[in-house]
Every structure is written in structure tokens, then in C-alpha cells.
Amino acid sequence: MFQRSRHYVPPVWPPEDGRQQMMMHVDIEVPDLTTAVADAESLGARLADTQYQDDVRVMLDPAGHPFCLYRETPNP
């Protein structure tokens, strides 16, 4: 069951001491990173200001929860 909290504080990315931490972590494998980022943005997500890897994009959902989109690795 999901419910709203009127005292909700969005997590921060990257994590900072004393600030709300993420509550869970979701990684989504995608065939094309650029298209997946555009699709996520069209649904209300935004690209996080801090990115650490070329083949992963940290996104923030409309409530501020981070999730990662990462490029599929080709089969050998």
C-alpha cells in the first residue's frame, strides 16, 4: 500500500550527511540511453546534476527519488 506523507522530504543526490537519503535504488537497463532519458523526462523525471559514469544516467522522479538508467551490454 502507498500513501502520501505531508511531512515528506525528498532525498538528495549525491547523498549528504544530515540530509534525507534515498529509500530504495532502482536500476533500469535500456537499449539506448539518450532515448531512455528523453522518455523519462517526458514522463516528469529530470536528470540529476551529478553523474558519475558515461553509460549510466542518474534520474530523479517527480518526487525526487533517484533511479538509474544504464545501457545494455552487448552479447559477446
Tab-separated table of C-alpha atoms in Angstrom:
chain	number	residue	atom	x	y	z
A	1	MET	CA	0.000	0.000	0.000
A	2	PHE	CA	1.230	3.507	-0.819
A	3	GLN	CA	0.280	6.682	0.953
A	4	ARG	CA	1.388	10.293	0.979
A	5	SER	CA	3.153	11.930	3.879
A	6	ARG	CA	2.568	15.621	4.378
A	7	HIS	CA	5.997	15.818	6.041
A	8	TYR	CA	7.779	14.212	3.075
A	9	VAL	CA	11.284	15.481	2.368
A	10	PRO	CA	12.802	14.448	-0.993
A	11	PRO	CA	16.158	12.664	-0.882
A	12	VAL	CA	19.269	14.406	-2.170
A	13	TRP	CA	21.702	13.128	-4.796
A	14	PRO	CA	24.538	12.665	-4.243
A	15	PRO	CA	23.993	11.783	-0.581
A	16	GLU	CA	24.888	14.422	2.014
A	17	ASP	CA	25.288	13.912	5.762
A	18	GLY	CA	22.268	15.139	7.673
A	19	ARG	CA	20.005	15.197	4.586
A	20	GLN	CA	17.296	12.727	3.565
A	21	GLN	CA	18.857	9.639	1.960
A	22	MET	CA	17.253	7.627	-0.848
A	23	MET	CA	14.809	4.998	0.348
A	24	MET	CA	15.462	2.410	-2.367
A	25	HIS	CA	17.531	2.075	-5.515
A	26	VAL	CA	16.217	1.051	-8.925
A	27	ASP	CA	18.427	0.333	-11.949
A	28	ILE	CA	16.743	0.037	-15.349
A	29	GLU	CA	18.630	-1.472	-18.294
A	30	VAL	CA	17.808	0.275	-21.575
A	31	PRO	CA	18.892	-0.310	-25.184
A	32	ASP	CA	19.523	3.385	-25.900
A	33	LEU	CA	20.468	5.770	-23.106
A	34	THR	CA	19.647	9.000	-24.947
A	35	THR	CA	16.164	7.792	-25.891
A	36	ALA	CA	15.504	6.428	-22.396
A	37	VAL	CA	16.498	9.739	-20.770
A	38	ALA	CA	14.206	11.649	-23.158
A	39	ASP	CA	11.352	9.216	-22.439
A	40	ALA	CA	11.852	9.552	-18.676
A	41	GLU	CA	11.943	13.350	-18.945
A	42	SER	CA	8.726	13.343	-20.971
A	43	LEU	CA	7.108	11.494	-18.055
A	44	GLY	CA	8.276	14.061	-15.486
A	45	ALA	CA	11.720	12.797	-14.431
A	46	ARG	CA	14.761	15.050	-14.511
A	47	LEU	CA	18.444	14.376	-14.967
A	48	ALA	CA	20.392	14.624	-11.703
A	49	ASP	CA	23.055	17.338	-11.634
A	50	THR	CA	25.756	14.830	-10.625
A	51	GLN	CA	26.634	11.969	-12.987
A	52	TYR	CA	29.490	9.526	-12.343
A	53	GLN	CA	29.528	7.137	-15.316
A	54	ASP	CA	29.325	7.533	-19.089
A	55	ASP	CA	26.960	4.571	-19.534
A	56	VAL	CA	24.638	5.352	-16.581
A	57	ARG	CA	22.287	8.295	-16.047
A	58	VAL	CA	21.003	9.114	-12.584
A	59	MET	CA	17.470	10.437	-12.909
A	60	LEU	CA	15.117	11.899	-10.294
A	61	ASP	CA	11.427	11.087	-10.403
A	62	PRO	CA	8.903	13.921	-9.849
A	63	ALA	CA	9.025	13.307	-6.064
A	64	GLY	CA	12.836	13.444	-6.035
A	65	HIS	CA	13.611	9.717	-5.749
A	66	PRO	CA	16.762	8.786	-7.693
A	67	PHE	CA	16.826	5.898	-10.170
A	68	CYS	CA	19.404	4.858	-12.755
A	69	LEU	CA	19.117	4.166	-16.450
A	70	TYR	CA	22.008	2.156	-17.828
A	71	ARG	CA	22.932	0.986	-21.308
A	72	GLU	CA	22.573	-2.682	-22.182
A	73	THR	CA	25.835	-4.517	-22.565
A	74	PRO	CA	26.142	-6.229	-25.958
A	75	ASN	CA	26.195	-10.018	-26.030
A	76	PRO	CA	29.615	-11.414	-26.980
